[in-house]
Protein backbone atom coordinates (compact mmCIF):
# COMPACT_ATOMS: atom_id res chain seq x y z
CA UNK A 1 0.00 0.00 0.00
CA UNK A 2 1.31 3.42 -0.87
CA UNK A 3 1.74 6.20 1.63
CA UNK A 4 -1.06 8.26 0.09
CA UNK A 5 -3.44 5.30 0.27
CA UNK A 6 -2.57 4.77 3.91
CA UNK A 7 -3.17 8.45 4.67
CA UNK A 8 -6.57 8.40 2.94
CA UNK A 9 -7.58 5.23 4.78
CA UNK A 10 -6.57 6.58 8.20
CA UNK A 11 -8.27 9.92 7.48
CA UNK A 12 -11.52 8.20 6.49
CA UNK A 13 -11.51 5.98 9.58
CA UNK A 14 -10.87 9.01 11.78
CA UNK A 15 -13.67 10.95 10.10
CA UNK A 16 -16.15 8.14 10.67
CA UNK A 17 -15.06 7.69 14.30
CA UNK A 18 -15.30 11.42 15.05
CA UNK A 19 -18.72 11.65 13.42
CA UNK A 20 -19.97 8.64 15.40
CA UNK A 21 -18.68 10.05 18.69
CA UNK A 22 -20.22 13.44 17.89
CA UNK A 23 -23.62 11.87 17.12
CA UNK A 24 -23.57 9.70 20.25
CA UNK A 25 -22.65 12.73 22.35
CA UNK A 26 -25.48 14.80 20.86
CA UNK A 27 -28.07 12.07 21.42
CA UNK A 28 -26.99 11.05 24.92
CA UNK A 29 -26.63 14.59 26.30
CA UNK A 30 -29.88 15.99 24.89
CA UNK A 31 -31.98 17.23 27.83
CA UNK A 32 -35.24 16.82 25.89
CA UNK A 33 -34.62 13.14 25.17
CA UNK A 34 -35.79 12.18 28.68
CA UNK A 35 -39.20 13.67 27.91
CA UNK A 36 -39.74 11.38 24.91
CA UNK A 37 -38.82 8.02 26.41
CA UNK A 38 -42.36 6.71 26.82
CA UNK A 39 -45.24 6.30 24.43
CA UNK A 40 -48.48 8.09 25.20
CA UNK A 41 -51.00 6.06 27.16
CA UNK A 42 -53.83 6.49 24.61
CA UNK A 43 -52.32 4.22 21.94
CA UNK A 44 -54.66 1.32 21.19
CA UNK A 45 -52.49 -1.73 20.54
CA UNK A 46 -55.57 -3.95 20.00
CA UNK A 47 -53.92 -6.78 21.91
CA UNK A 48 -57.01 -7.34 24.08
CA UNK A 49 -59.53 -7.30 21.22
CA UNK A 50 -61.14 -10.61 20.20
CA UNK A 51 -59.88 -12.23 16.97
CA UNK A 52 -61.63 -11.28 13.73
CA UNK A 53 -62.43 -14.91 12.75
Coordinates of N, CA and C in Angstrom, one line a residue:
X1 N 0.9 -1.2 0.0 CA 0.0 0.0 0.0 C 0.9 1.2 0.0
X2 N 0.5 2.2 -0.8 CA 1.3 3.4 -0.9 C 1.0 4.3 0.3
X3 N 1.9 5.3 0.5 CA 1.7 6.2 1.6 C 0.5 7.0 1.5
X4 N 0.2 7.5 0.3 CA -1.1 8.3 0.1 C -2.3 7.4 0.4
X5 N -2.3 6.2 0.0 CA -3.4 5.3 0.3 C -3.6 5.1 1.8
X6 N -2.5 4.9 2.5 CA -2.6 4.8 3.9 C -3.1 6.0 4.6
X7 N -2.7 7.2 4.1 CA -3.2 8.5 4.7 C -4.7 8.6 4.4
X8 N -5.1 8.3 3.2 CA -6.6 8.4 2.9 C -7.4 7.4 3.8
X9 N -6.9 6.2 4.0 CA -7.6 5.2 4.8 C -7.7 5.7 6.2
X10 N -6.6 6.1 6.8 CA -6.6 6.6 8.2 C -7.5 7.8 8.4
X11 N -7.4 8.7 7.4 CA -8.3 9.9 7.5 C -9.8 9.5 7.4
X12 N -10.1 8.6 6.6 CA -11.5 8.2 6.5 C -12.0 7.5 7.8
X13 N -11.1 6.6 8.3 CA -11.5 6.0 9.6 C -11.7 7.0 10.7
X14 N -10.8 8.0 10.8 CA -10.9 9.0 11.8 C -12.1 9.9 11.6
X15 N -12.5 10.2 10.4 CA -13.7 11.0 10.1 C -14.9 10.2 10.6
X16 N -15.0 8.9 10.3 CA -16.2 8.1 10.7 C -16.2 8.0 12.2
X17 N -15.1 7.8 12.8 CA -15.1 7.7 14.3 C -15.5 9.0 15.0
X18 N -15.0 10.1 14.5 CA -15.3 11.4 15.1 C -16.8 11.7 14.8
X19 N -17.3 11.4 13.7 CA -18.7 11.7 13.4 C -19.6 10.8 14.3
X20 N -19.2 9.5 14.5 CA -20.0 8.6 15.4 C -19.9 9.1 16.8
X21 N -18.8 9.5 17.3 CA -18.7 10.1 18.7 C -19.5 11.3 18.8
X22 N -19.5 12.2 17.9 CA -20.2 13.4 17.9 C -21.7 13.1 17.9
X23 N -22.2 12.2 17.1 CA -23.6 11.9 17.1 C -24.0 11.2 18.4
X24 N -23.3 10.3 19.0 CA -23.6 9.7 20.3 C -23.6 10.8 21.3
X25 N -22.7 11.7 21.3 CA -22.6 12.7 22.4 C -23.9 13.6 22.3
X26 N -24.3 14.0 21.0 CA -25.5 14.8 20.9 C -26.7 14.1 21.3
X27 N -26.9 12.8 21.0 CA -28.1 12.1 21.4 C -28.1 11.8 22.9
X28 N -27.0 11.4 23.5 CA -27.0 11.1 24.9 C -27.0 12.2 25.9
X29 N -26.6 13.4 25.4 CA -26.6 14.6 26.3 C -27.8 15.5 26.0
X30 N -28.7 15.1 25.2 CA -29.9 16.0 24.9 C -30.8 16.0 26.1
X31 N -31.1 17.2 26.7 CA -32.0 17.2 27.8 C -33.4 16.9 27.5
X32 N -33.9 17.1 26.3 CA -35.2 16.8 25.9 C -35.5 15.4 25.6
X33 N -34.4 14.6 25.5 CA -34.6 13.1 25.2 C -35.3 12.4 26.3
X34 N -35.1 12.9 27.6 CA -35.8 12.2 28.7 C -37.3 12.4 28.6
X35 N -37.8 13.4 28.0 CA -39.2 13.7 27.9 C -39.9 12.8 26.9
X36 N -39.2 12.2 26.0 CA -39.7 11.4 24.9 C -39.4 9.9 25.0
X37 N -39.2 9.4 26.2 CA -38.8 8.0 26.4 C -40.0 7.1 26.4
X38 N -41.2 7.6 26.7 CA -42.4 6.7 26.8 C -43.4 7.1 25.8
X39 N -44.1 6.1 25.4 CA -45.2 6.3 24.4 C -46.4 6.9 25.2
X40 N -47.3 7.6 24.5 CA -48.5 8.1 25.2 C -49.4 6.9 25.6
X41 N -50.2 7.1 26.6 CA -51.0 6.1 27.2 C -52.2 5.8 26.3
X42 N -52.6 6.7 25.4 CA -53.8 6.5 24.6 C -53.6 5.7 23.3
X43 N -52.5 5.0 23.1 CA -52.3 4.2 21.9 C -53.1 2.9 22.1
X44 N -53.9 2.6 21.1 CA -54.7 1.3 21.2 C -53.9 0.2 20.4
X45 N -53.3 -0.7 21.2 CA -52.5 -1.7 20.5 C -53.3 -2.9 20.1
X46 N -54.6 -2.9 20.4 CA -55.6 -3.9 20.0 C -55.1 -5.3 20.4
X47 N -54.3 -5.4 21.5 CA -53.9 -6.8 21.9 C -55.0 -7.5 22.8
X48 N -56.0 -6.7 23.3 CA -57.0 -7.3 24.1 C -58.3 -7.5 23.3
X49 N -58.3 -7.1 22.0 CA -59.5 -7.3 21.2 C -59.7 -8.8 20.8
X50 N -60.9 -9.2 20.6 CA -61.1 -10.6 20.2 C -60.7 -10.8 18.7
X51 N -60.3 -12.0 18.4 CA -59.9 -12.2 17.0 C -61.0 -11.9 16.0
X52 N -60.6 -11.6 14.7 CA -61.6 -11.3 13.7 C -62.3 -12.5 13.0
X53 N -61.9 -13.7 13.4 CA -62.4 -14.9 12.8 C -63.9 -14.9 12.7

